[in-house]
Amino acid sequence: MILDEIAEKTRIRISEKKKQVPLSEICRVAQKRTAVEKGANGGFTFPFEKAIGSGGISFICEVKKASPSKGVISEDFSYLQIAKEYENAGADALSVLTEPYYFQGNDRYLQEIAKEARIPILRKDFTVDPYMIYEAKLMGASAVLLICALLSDEELKNDIKISHGLGLSALVEAHDEKEVYRAIACGARIVGVNNRDLNTFQVDLSTSVRLRSLVPKSVLFVSESGIANPSDIKKLKENKTNAVLIGETMMRSQDKKSLIKDLREV
């Protein structure tokens, strides 16, 4: 399965990073920054959760150059410009790919976007080690992605605890009923349902519609993948979805402002 391939490649990538900067050091620096931010704000503000839980349906727009299923989506990948376009168009949050091999992402993209963006950013990567959560904090992210299929219950609980302890939100991604129940039991405050089948890459929006009822109102619900037009948004809005994460449709749009406007007016 492609997810297992990506995860294994990510473990190798993080193992190499640890040789340059050990876990103890990146943890120390991240916690030092966290303490400063917490003191300045009088506590954690969790801007990502605020952004997607403010009422109505919120838009998380993805900065993504490529994907395993579609190949290169953006040849001229002006990531800073794309992020600015999203923000100016009214996006509530950004999702930035940092996985380098299958999505052609880069840590630098997130770091540079975070310096200029006024809206919160999700680090979109395949978290297989707590090291990546501390990295996300230092890159300027407001949230991390935790994929149920990659983590045991113990790892999920630990990663959620670390994230919240750093003032980061954790978007816990599920693909079926069992994973939704696991995410909630492990303490997820945000559950994202990926409409893409990990084996076939087929997308079925009814996955989000079907699984929404399993998530309590106290937990934010995000629909991911395959959202392309106002009728999709209408269906998800009627299903009380809090936010949608849109990647390819946004990346291919020549007029992102008009697209977001059309989707919002449902």
mmCIF file with all atom_site columns, N, CA and C in Angstrom, residues 202-264:
data_model
loop_
_atom_site.group_PDB
_atom_site.id
_atom_site.type_symbol
_atom_site.label_atom_id
_atom_site.label_alt_id
_atom_site.label_comp_id
_atom_site.label_asym_id
_atom_site.label_entity_id
_atom_site.label_seq_id
_atom_site.pdbx_PDB_ins_code
_atom_site.Cartn_x
_atom_site.Cartn_y
_atom_site.Cartn_z
_atom_site.occupancy
_atom_site.B_iso_or_equiv
_atom_site.pdbx_formal_charge
_atom_site.auth_seq_id
_atom_site.auth_comp_id
_atom_site.auth_asym_id
_atom_site.auth_atom_id
_atom_site.pdbx_PDB_model_num
ATOM 1   N N  . GLN A 1 202 ? -9.482  5.818  -5.258  1.00 0.00 ? 202 GLN A N  1
ATOM 2   C CA . GLN A 1 202 ? -10.800 6.318  -5.638  1.00 0.00 ? 202 GLN A CA 1
ATOM 3   C C  . GLN A 1 202 ? -11.346 7.207  -4.528  1.00 0.00 ? 202 GLN A C  1
ATOM 4   N N  . VAL A 1 203 ? -12.080 8.252  -4.949  1.00 0.00 ? 203 VAL A N  1
ATOM 5   C CA . VAL A 1 203 ? -12.637 9.203  -3.978  1.00 0.00 ? 203 VAL A CA 1
ATOM 6   C C  . VAL A 1 203 ? -14.149 9.055  -3.920  1.00 0.00 ? 203 VAL A C  1
ATOM 7   N N  . ASP A 1 204 ? -14.675 9.033  -2.695  1.00 0.00 ? 204 ASP A N  1
ATOM 8   C CA . ASP A 1 204 ? -16.114 8.911  -2.497  1.00 0.00 ? 204 ASP A CA 1
ATOM 9   C C  . ASP A 1 204 ? -16.534 9.831  -1.361  1.00 0.00 ? 204 ASP A C  1
ATOM 10  N N  . LEU A 1 205 ? -17.185 10.932 -1.724  1.00 0.00 ? 205 LEU A N  1
ATOM 11  C CA . LEU A 1 205 ? -17.579 11.941 -0.740  1.00 0.00 ? 205 LEU A CA 1
ATOM 12  C C  . LEU A 1 205 ? -18.557 11.392 0.294   1.00 0.00 ? 205 LEU A C  1
ATOM 13  N N  . SER A 1 206 ? -19.260 10.331 -0.058  1.00 0.00 ? 206 SER A N  1
ATOM 14  C CA . SER A 1 206 ? -20.219 9.760  0.882   1.00 0.00 ? 206 SER A CA 1
ATOM 15  C C  . SER A 1 206 ? -19.536 9.181  2.121   1.00 0.00 ? 206 SER A C  1
ATOM 16  N N  . THR A 1 207 ? -18.209 8.989  2.048   1.00 0.00 ? 207 THR A N  1
ATOM 17  C CA . THR A 1 207 ? -17.467 8.505  3.221   1.00 0.00 ? 207 THR A CA 1
ATOM 18  C C  . THR A 1 207 ? -17.588 9.504  4.365   1.00 0.00 ? 207 THR A C  1
ATOM 19  N N  . SER A 1 208 ? -17.405 10.791 4.038   1.00 0.00 ? 208 SER A N  1
ATOM 20  C CA . SER A 1 208 ? -17.555 11.838 5.052   1.00 0.00 ? 208 SER A CA 1
ATOM 21  C C  . SER A 1 208 ? -18.989 11.923 5.552   1.00 0.00 ? 208 SER A C  1
ATOM 22  N N  . VAL A 1 209 ? -19.920 11.851 4.629   1.00 0.00 ? 209 VAL A N  1
ATOM 23  C CA . VAL A 1 209 ? -21.340 11.949 4.987   1.00 0.00 ? 209 VAL A CA 1
ATOM 24  C C  . VAL A 1 209 ? -21.716 10.811 5.935   1.00 0.00 ? 209 VAL A C  1
ATOM 25  N N  . ARG A 1 210 ? -21.228 9.633  5.628   1.00 0.00 ? 210 ARG A N  1
ATOM 26  C CA . ARG A 1 210 ? -21.566 8.443  6.421   1.00 0.00 ? 210 ARG A CA 1
ATOM 27  C C  . ARG A 1 210 ? -20.942 8.473  7.819   1.00 0.00 ? 210 ARG A C  1
ATOM 28  N N  . LEU A 1 211 ? -19.694 8.941  7.903   1.00 0.00 ? 211 LEU A N  1
ATOM 29  C CA . LEU A 1 211 ? -18.972 8.882  9.173   1.00 0.00 ? 211 LEU A CA 1
ATOM 30  C C  . LEU A 1 211 ? -19.213 10.084 10.083  1.00 0.00 ? 211 LEU A C  1
ATOM 31  N N  . ARG A 1 212 ? -19.816 11.127 9.524   1.00 0.00 ? 212 ARG A N  1
ATOM 32  C CA . ARG A 1 212 ? -20.037 12.345 10.324  1.00 0.00 ? 212 ARG A CA 1
ATOM 33  C C  . ARG A 1 212 ? -20.818 12.062 11.607  1.00 0.00 ? 212 ARG A C  1
ATOM 34  N N  . SER A 1 213 ? -21.818 11.207 11.536  1.00 0.00 ? 213 SER A N  1
ATOM 35  C CA . SER A 1 213 ? -22.685 10.957 12.688  1.00 0.00 ? 213 SER A CA 1
ATOM 36  C C  . SER A 1 213 ? -21.963 10.272 13.845  1.00 0.00 ? 213 SER A C  1
ATOM 37  N N  . LEU A 1 214 ? -20.779 9.727  13.582  1.00 0.00 ? 214 LEU A N  1
ATOM 38  C CA . LEU A 1 214 ? -20.023 9.039  14.624  1.00 0.00 ? 214 LEU A CA 1
ATOM 39  C C  . LEU A 1 214 ? -19.206 10.005 15.482  1.00 0.00 ? 214 LEU A C  1
ATOM 40  N N  . VAL A 1 215 ? -19.081 11.242 15.002  1.00 0.00 ? 215 VAL A N  1
ATOM 41  C CA . VAL A 1 215 ? -18.239 12.231 15.686  1.00 0.00 ? 215 VAL A CA 1
ATOM 42  C C  . VAL A 1 215 ? -19.114 13.166 16.521  1.00 0.00 ? 215 VAL A C  1
ATOM 43  N N  . PRO A 1 216 ? -18.884 13.251 17.826  1.00 0.00 ? 216 PRO A N  1
ATOM 44  C CA . PRO A 1 216 ? -19.705 14.123 18.670  1.00 0.00 ? 216 PRO A CA 1
ATOM 45  C C  . PRO A 1 216 ? -19.550 15.600 18.307  1.00 0.00 ? 216 PRO A C  1
ATOM 46  N N  . LYS A 1 217 ? -20.557 16.402 18.654  1.00 0.00 ? 217 LYS A N  1
ATOM 47  C CA . LYS A 1 217 ? -20.546 17.829 18.311  1.00 0.00 ? 217 LYS A CA 1
ATOM 48  C C  . LYS A 1 217 ? -19.379 18.571 18.961  1.00 0.00 ? 217 LYS A C  1
ATOM 49  N N  . SER A 1 218 ? -18.888 18.047 20.061  1.00 0.00 ? 218 SER A N  1
ATOM 50  C CA . SER A 1 218 ? -17.778 18.699 20.771  1.00 0.00 ? 218 SER A CA 1
ATOM 51  C C  . SER A 1 218 ? -16.447 18.548 20.030  1.00 0.00 ? 218 SER A C  1
ATOM 52  N N  . VAL A 1 219 ? -16.426 17.671 19.014  1.00 0.00 ? 219 VAL A N  1
ATOM 53  C CA . VAL A 1 219 ? -15.215 17.434 18.219  1.00 0.00 ? 219 VAL A CA 1
ATOM 54  C C  . VAL A 1 219 ? -15.411 18.019 16.829  1.00 0.00 ? 219 VAL A C  1
ATOM 55  N N  . LEU A 1 220 ? -14.446 18.802 16.368  1.00 0.00 ? 220 LEU A N  1
ATOM 56  C CA . LEU A 1 220 ? -14.532 19.409 15.041  1.00 0.00 ? 220 LEU A CA 1
ATOM 57  C C  . LEU A 1 220 ? -14.372 18.331 13.963  1.00 0.00 ? 220 LEU A C  1
ATOM 58  N N  . PHE A 1 221 ? -15.130 18.506 12.878  1.00 0.00 ? 221 PHE A N  1
ATOM 59  C CA . PHE A 1 221 ? -15.133 17.498 11.810  1.00 0.00 ? 221 PHE A CA 1
ATOM 60  C C  . PHE A 1 221 ? -14.690 18.131 10.494  1.00 0.00 ? 221 PHE A C  1
ATOM 61  N N  . VAL A 1 222 ? -13.673 17.515 9.873   1.00 0.00 ? 222 VAL A N  1
ATOM 62  C CA . VAL A 1 222 ? -13.110 18.009 8.614   1.00 0.00 ? 222 VAL A CA 1
ATOM 63  C C  . VAL A 1 222 ? -13.261 16.936 7.533   1.00 0.00 ? 222 VAL A C  1
ATOM 64  N N  . SER A 1 223 ? -13.733 17.342 6.363   1.00 0.00 ? 223 SER A N  1
ATOM 65  C CA . SER A 1 223 ? -13.809 16.441 5.206   1.00 0.00 ? 223 SER A CA 1
ATOM 66  C C  . SER A 1 223 ? -12.624 16.732 4.292   1.00 0.00 ? 223 SER A C  1
ATOM 67  N N  . GLU A 1 224 ? -11.892 15.684 3.907   1.00 0.00 ? 224 GLU A N  1
ATOM 68  C CA . GLU A 1 224 ? -10.676 15.838 3.117   1.00 0.00 ? 224 GLU A CA 1
ATOM 69  C C  . GLU A 1 224 ? -10.756 15.055 1.809   1.00 0.00 ? 224 GLU A C  1
ATOM 70  N N  . SER A 1 225 ? -10.271 15.655 0.757   1.00 0.00 ? 225 SER A N  1
ATOM 71  C CA . SER A 1 225 ? -10.111 15.024 -0.571  1.00 0.00 ? 225 SER A CA 1
ATOM 72  C C  . SER A 1 225 ? -11.412 14.943 -1.372  1.00 0.00 ? 225 SER A C  1
ATOM 73  N N  . GLY A 1 226 ? -11.268 15.205 -2.676  1.00 0.00 ? 226 GLY A N  1
ATOM 74  C CA . GLY A 1 226 ? -12.364 15.004 -3.618  1.00 0.00 ? 226 GLY A CA 1
ATOM 75  C C  . GLY A 1 226 ? -13.443 16.066 -3.614  1.00 0.00 ? 226 GLY A C  1
ATOM 76  N N  . ILE A 1 227 ? -13.205 17.197 -2.973  1.00 0.00 ? 227 ILE A N  1
ATOM 77  C CA . ILE A 1 227 ? -14.213 18.260 -2.917  1.00 0.00 ? 227 ILE A CA 1
ATOM 78  C C  . ILE A 1 227 ? -13.925 19.211 -4.073  1.00 0.00 ? 227 ILE A C  1
ATOM 79  N N  . ALA A 1 228 ? -14.875 19.311 -5.003  1.00 0.00 ? 228 ALA A N  1
ATOM 80  C CA . ALA A 1 228 ? -14.570 20.004 -6.259  1.00 0.00 ? 228 ALA A CA 1
ATOM 81  C C  . ALA A 1 228 ? -15.547 21.097 -6.663  1.00 0.00 ? 228 ALA A C  1
ATOM 82  N N  . ASN A 1 229 ? -16.770 21.104 -6.132  1.00 0.00 ? 229 ASN A N  1
ATOM 83  C CA . ASN A 1 229 ? -17.774 22.051 -6.630  1.00 0.00 ? 229 ASN A CA 1
ATOM 84  C C  . ASN A 1 229 ? -18.789 22.409 -5.555  1.00 0.00 ? 229 ASN A C  1
ATOM 85  N N  . PRO A 1 230 ? -19.630 23.401 -5.844  1.00 0.00 ? 230 PRO A N  1
ATOM 86  C CA . PRO A 1 230 ? -20.627 23.842 -4.845  1.00 0.00 ? 230 PRO A CA 1
ATOM 87  C C  . PRO A 1 230 ? -21.561 22.740 -4.363  1.00 0.00 ? 230 PRO A C  1
ATOM 88  N N  . SER A 1 231 ? -21.894 21.783 -5.224  1.00 0.00 ? 231 SER A N  1
ATOM 89  C CA . SER A 1 231 ? -22.804 20.718 -4.790  1.00 0.00 ? 231 SER A CA 1
ATOM 90  C C  . SER A 1 231 ? -22.143 19.836 -3.721  1.00 0.00 ? 231 SER A C  1
ATOM 91  N N  . ASP A 1 232 ? -20.822 19.664 -3.822  1.00 0.00 ? 232 ASP A N  1
ATOM 92  C CA . ASP A 1 232 ? -20.093 18.921 -2.790  1.00 0.00 ? 232 ASP A CA 1
ATOM 93  C C  . ASP A 1 232 ? -20.157 19.669 -1.463  1.00 0.00 ? 232 ASP A C  1
ATOM 94  N N  . ILE A 1 233 ? -19.931 20.974 -1.531  1.00 0.00 ? 233 ILE A N  1
ATOM 95  C CA . ILE A 1 233 ? -19.971 21.795 -0.315  1.00 0.00 ? 233 ILE A CA 1
ATOM 96  C C  . ILE A 1 233 ? -21.370 21.773 0.289   1.00 0.00 ? 233 ILE A C  1
ATOM 97  N N  . LYS A 1 234 ? -22.382 21.865 -0.547  1.00 0.00 ? 234 LYS A N  1
ATOM 98  C CA . LYS A 1 234 ? -23.772 21.854 -0.072  1.00 0.00 ? 234 LYS A CA 1
ATOM 99  C C  . LYS A 1 234 ? -24.056 20.569 0.704   1.00 0.00 ? 234 LYS A C  1
ATOM 100 N N  . LYS A 1 235 ? -23.618 19.465 0.130   1.00 0.00 ? 235 LYS A N  1
ATOM 101 C CA . LYS A 1 235 ? -23.846 18.159 0.761   1.00 0.00 ? 235 LYS A CA 1
ATOM 102 C C  . LYS A 1 235 ? -23.161 18.093 2.133   1.00 0.00 ? 235 LYS A C  1
ATOM 103 N N  . LEU A 1 236 ? -21.937 18.586 2.193   1.00 0.00 ? 236 LEU A N  1
ATOM 104 C CA . LEU A 1 236 ? -21.180 18.537 3.437   1.00 0.00 ? 236 LEU A CA 1
ATOM 105 C C  . LEU A 1 236 ? -21.698 19.546 4.459   1.00 0.00 ? 236 LEU A C  1
ATOM 106 N N  . LYS A 1 237 ? -22.117 20.684 3.973   1.00 0.00 ? 237 LYS A N  1
ATOM 107 C CA . LYS A 1 237 ? -22.680 21.711 4.861   1.00 0.00 ? 237 LYS A CA 1
ATOM 108 C C  . LYS A 1 237 ? -23.958 21.202 5.529   1.00 0.00 ? 237 LYS A C  1
ATOM 109 N N  . GLU A 1 238 ? -24.803 20.564 4.746   1.00 0.00 ? 238 GLU A N  1
ATOM 110 C CA . GLU A 1 238 ? -26.047 20.004 5.283   1.00 0.00 ? 238 GLU A CA 1
ATOM 111 C C  . GLU A 1 238 ? -25.762 18.905 6.305   1.00 0.00 ? 238 GLU A C  1
ATOM 112 N N  . ASN A 1 239 ? -24.574 18.320 6.184   1.00 0.00 ? 239 ASN A N  1
ATOM 113 C CA . ASN A 1 239 ? -24.169 17.242 7.085   1.00 0.00 ? 239 ASN A CA 1
ATOM 114 C C  . ASN A 1 239 ? -23.419 17.770 8.316   1.00 0.00 ? 239 ASN A C  1
ATOM 115 N N  . LYS A 1 240 ? -23.436 19.115 8.461   1.00 0.00 ? 240 LYS A N  1
ATOM 116 C CA . LYS A 1 240 ? -22.808 19.780 9.615   1.00 0.00 ? 240 LYS A CA 1
ATOM 117 C C  . LYS A 1 240 ? -21.290 19.557 9.692   1.00 0.00 ? 240 LYS A C  1
ATOM 118 N N  . THR A 1 241 ? -20.663 19.586 8.530   1.00 0.00 ? 241 THR A N  1
ATOM 119 C CA . THR A 1 241 ? -19.202 19.526 8.462   1.00 0.00 ? 241 THR A CA 1
ATOM 120 C C  . THR A 1 241 ? -18.644 20.889 8.863   1.00 0.00 ? 241 THR A C  1
ATOM 121 N N  . ASN A 1 242 ? -17.610 20.892 9.724   1.00 0.00 ? 242 ASN A N  1
ATOM 122 C CA . ASN A 1 242 ? -17.035 22.161 10.184  1.00 0.00 ? 242 ASN A CA 1
ATOM 123 C C  . ASN A 1 242 ? -16.081 22.781 9.168   1.00 0.00 ? 242 ASN A C  1
ATOM 124 N N  . ALA A 1 243 ? -15.348 21.923 8.465   1.00 0.00 ? 243 ALA A N  1
ATOM 125 C CA . ALA A 1 243 ? -14.349 22.450 7.520   1.00 0.00 ? 243 ALA A CA 1
ATOM 126 C C  . ALA A 1 243 ? -14.064 21.442 6.418   1.00 0.00 ? 243 ALA A C  1
ATOM 127 N N  . VAL A 1 244 ? -13.590 21.967 5.299   1.00 0.00 ? 244 VAL A N  1
ATOM 128 C CA . VAL A 1 244 ? -13.163 21.118 4.186   1.00 0.00 ? 244 VAL A CA 1
ATOM 129 C C  . VAL A 1 244 ? -11.703 21.425 3.878   1.00 0.00 ? 244 VAL A C  1
ATOM 130 N N  . LEU A 1 245 ? -10.962 20.383 3.563   1.00 0.00 ? 245 LEU A N  1
ATOM 131 C CA . LEU A 1 245 ? -9.578  20.548 3.131   1.00 0.00 ? 245 LEU A CA 1
ATOM 132 C C  . LEU A 1 245 ? -9.555  20.277 1.628   1.00 0.00 ? 245 LEU A C  1
ATOM 133 N N  . ILE A 1 246 ? -9.214  21.308 0.872   1.00 0.00 ? 246 ILE A N  1
ATOM 134 C CA . ILE A 1 246 ? -9.260  21.209 -0.588  1.00 0.00 ? 246 ILE A CA 1
ATOM 135 C C  . ILE A 1 246 ? -7.861  21.431 -1.165  1.00 0.00 ? 246 ILE A C  1
ATOM 136 N N  . GLY A 1 247 ? -7.405  20.466 -1.938  1.00 0.00 ? 247 GLY A N  1
ATOM 137 C CA . GLY A 1 247 ? -6.063  20.545 -2.505  1.00 0.00 ? 247 GLY A CA 1
ATOM 138 C C  . GLY A 1 247 ? -6.041  20.751 -3.996  1.00 0.00 ? 247 GLY A C  1
ATOM 139 N N  . GLU A 1 248 ? -6.213  19.669 -4.741  1.00 0.00 ? 248 GLU A N  1
ATOM 140 C CA . GLU A 1 248 ? -6.041  19.723 -6.196  1.00 0.00 ? 248 GLU A CA 1
ATOM 141 C C  . GLU A 1 248 ? -6.965  20.730 -6.870  1.00 0.00 ? 248 GLU A C  1
ATOM 142 N N  . THR A 1 249 ? -8.233  20.768 -6.477  1.00 0.00 ? 249 THR A N  1
ATOM 143 C CA . THR A 1 249 ? -9.185  21.703 -7.088  1.00 0.00 ? 249 THR A CA 1
ATOM 144 C C  . THR A 1 249 ? -8.707  23.138 -6.942  1.00 0.00 ? 249 THR A C  1
ATOM 145 N N  . MET A 1 250 ? -8.212  23.468 -5.747  1.00 0.00 ? 250 MET A N  1
ATOM 146 C CA . MET A 1 250 ? -7.705  24.822 -5.506  1.00 0.00 ? 250 MET A CA 1
ATOM 147 C C  . MET A 1 250 ? -6.427  25.078 -6.283  1.00 0.00 ? 250 MET A C  1
ATOM 148 N N  . MET A 1 251 ? -5.523  24.094 -6.282  1.00 0.00 ? 251 MET A N  1
ATOM 149 C CA . MET A 1 251 ? -4.237  24.276 -6.939  1.00 0.00 ? 251 MET A CA 1
ATOM 150 C C  . MET A 1 251 ? -4.400  24.482 -8.444  1.00 0.00 ? 251 MET A C  1
ATOM 151 N N  . ARG A 1 252 ? -5.385  23.830 -9.049  1.00 0.00 ? 252 ARG A N  1
ATOM 152 C CA . ARG A 1 252 ? -5.578  23.935 -10.500 1.00 0.00 ? 252 ARG A CA 1
ATOM 153 C C  . ARG A 1 252 ? -6.384  25.164 -10.912 1.00 0.00 ? 252 ARG A C  1
ATOM 154 N N  . SER A 1 253 ? -7.019  25.814 -9.953  1.00 0.00 ? 253 SER A N  1
ATOM 155 C CA . SER A 1 253 ? -7.853  26.981 -10.273 1.00 0.00 ? 253 SER A CA 1
ATOM 156 C C  . SER A 1 253 ? -6.995  28.194 -10.646 1.00 0.00 ? 253 SER A C  1
ATOM 157 N N  . GLN A 1 254 ? -7.365  28.852 -11.738 1.00 0.00 ? 254 GLN A N  1
ATOM 158 C CA . GLN A 1 254 ? -6.668  30.071 -12.156 1.00 0.00 ? 254 GLN A CA 1
ATOM 159 C C  . GLN A 1 254 ? -7.202  31.296 -11.425 1.00 0.00 ? 254 GLN A C  1
ATOM 160 N N  . ASP A 1 255 ? -8.377  31.171 -10.834 1.00 0.00 ? 255 ASP A N  1
ATOM 161 C CA . ASP A 1 255 ? -8.996  32.279 -10.094 1.00 0.00 ? 255 ASP A CA 1
ATOM 162 C C  . ASP A 1 255 ? -9.482  31.761 -8.754  1.00 0.00 ? 255 ASP A C  1
ATOM 163 N N  . LYS A 1 256 ? -8.557  31.670 -7.797  1.00 0.00 ? 256 LYS A N  1
ATOM 164 C CA . LYS A 1 256 ? -8.857  31.084 -6.499  1.00 0.00 ? 256 LYS A CA 1
ATOM 165 C C  . LYS A 1 256 ? -9.885  31.903 -5.716  1.00 0.00 ? 256 LYS A C  1
ATOM 166 N N  . LYS A 1 257 ? -9.842  33.204 -5.896  1.00 0.00 ? 257 LYS A N  1
ATOM 167 C CA . LYS A 1 257 ? -10.793 34.069 -5.187  1.00 0.00 ? 257 LYS A CA 1
ATOM 168 C C  . LYS A 1 257 ? -12.220 33.776 -5.630  1.00 0.00 ? 257 LYS A C  1
ATOM 169 N N  . SER A 1 258 ? -12.429 33.658 -6.929  1.00 0.00 ? 258 SER A N  1
ATOM 170 C CA . SER A 1 258 ? -13.772 33.369 -7.448  1.00 0.00 ? 258 SER A CA 1
ATOM 171 C C  . SER A 1 258 ? -14.236 31.982 -7.038  1.00 0.00 ? 258 SER A C  1
ATOM 172 N N  . LEU A 1 259 ? -13.302 31.027 -7.038  1.00 0.00 ? 259 LEU A N  1
ATOM 173 C CA . LEU A 1 259 ? -13.658 29.666 -6.655  1.00 0.00 ? 259 LEU A CA 1
ATOM 174 C C  . LEU A 1 259 ? -14.132 29.611 -5.207  1.00 0.00 ? 259 LEU A C  1
ATOM 175 N N  . ILE A 1 260 ? -13.364 30.223 -4.316  1.00 0.00 ? 260 ILE A N  1
ATOM 176 C CA . ILE A 1 260 ? -13.759 30.215 -2.901  1.00 0.00 ? 260 ILE A CA 1
ATOM 177 C C  . ILE A 1 260 ? -15.081 30.949 -2.713  1.00 0.00 ? 260 ILE A C  1
ATOM 178 N N  . LYS A 1 261 ? -15.250 32.047 -3.443  1.00 0.00 ? 261 LYS A N  1
ATOM 179 C CA . LYS A 1 261 ? -16.501 32.810 -3.352  1.00 0.00 ? 261 LYS A CA 1
ATOM 180 C C  . LYS A 1 261 ? -17.688 31.938 -3.774  1.00 0.00 ? 261 LYS A C  1
ATOM 181 N N  . ASP A 1 262 ? -17.527 31.213 -4.877  1.00 0.00 ? 262 ASP A N  1
ATOM 182 C CA . ASP A 1 262 ? -18.600 30.345 -5.380  1.00 0.00 ? 262 ASP A CA 1
ATOM 183 C C  . ASP A 1 262 ? -18.912 29.234 -4.382  1.00 0.00 ? 262 ASP A C  1
ATOM 184 N N  . LEU A 1 263 ? -17.870 28.674 -3.776  1.00 0.00 ? 263 LEU A N  1
ATOM 185 C CA . LEU A 1 263 ? -18.081 27.580 -2.830  1.00 0.00 ? 263 LEU A CA 1
ATOM 186 C C  . LEU A 1 263 ? -18.735 28.077 -1.530  1.00 0.00 ? 263 LEU A C  1
ATOM 187 N N  . ARG A 1 264 ? -18.397 29.284 -1.135  1.00 0.00 ? 264 ARG A N  1
ATOM 188 C CA . ARG A 1 264 ? -18.957 29.849 0.100   1.00 0.00 ? 264 ARG A CA 1
ATOM 189 C C  . ARG A 1 264 ? -20.419 30.210 -0.044  1.00 0.00 ? 264 ARG A C  1
#
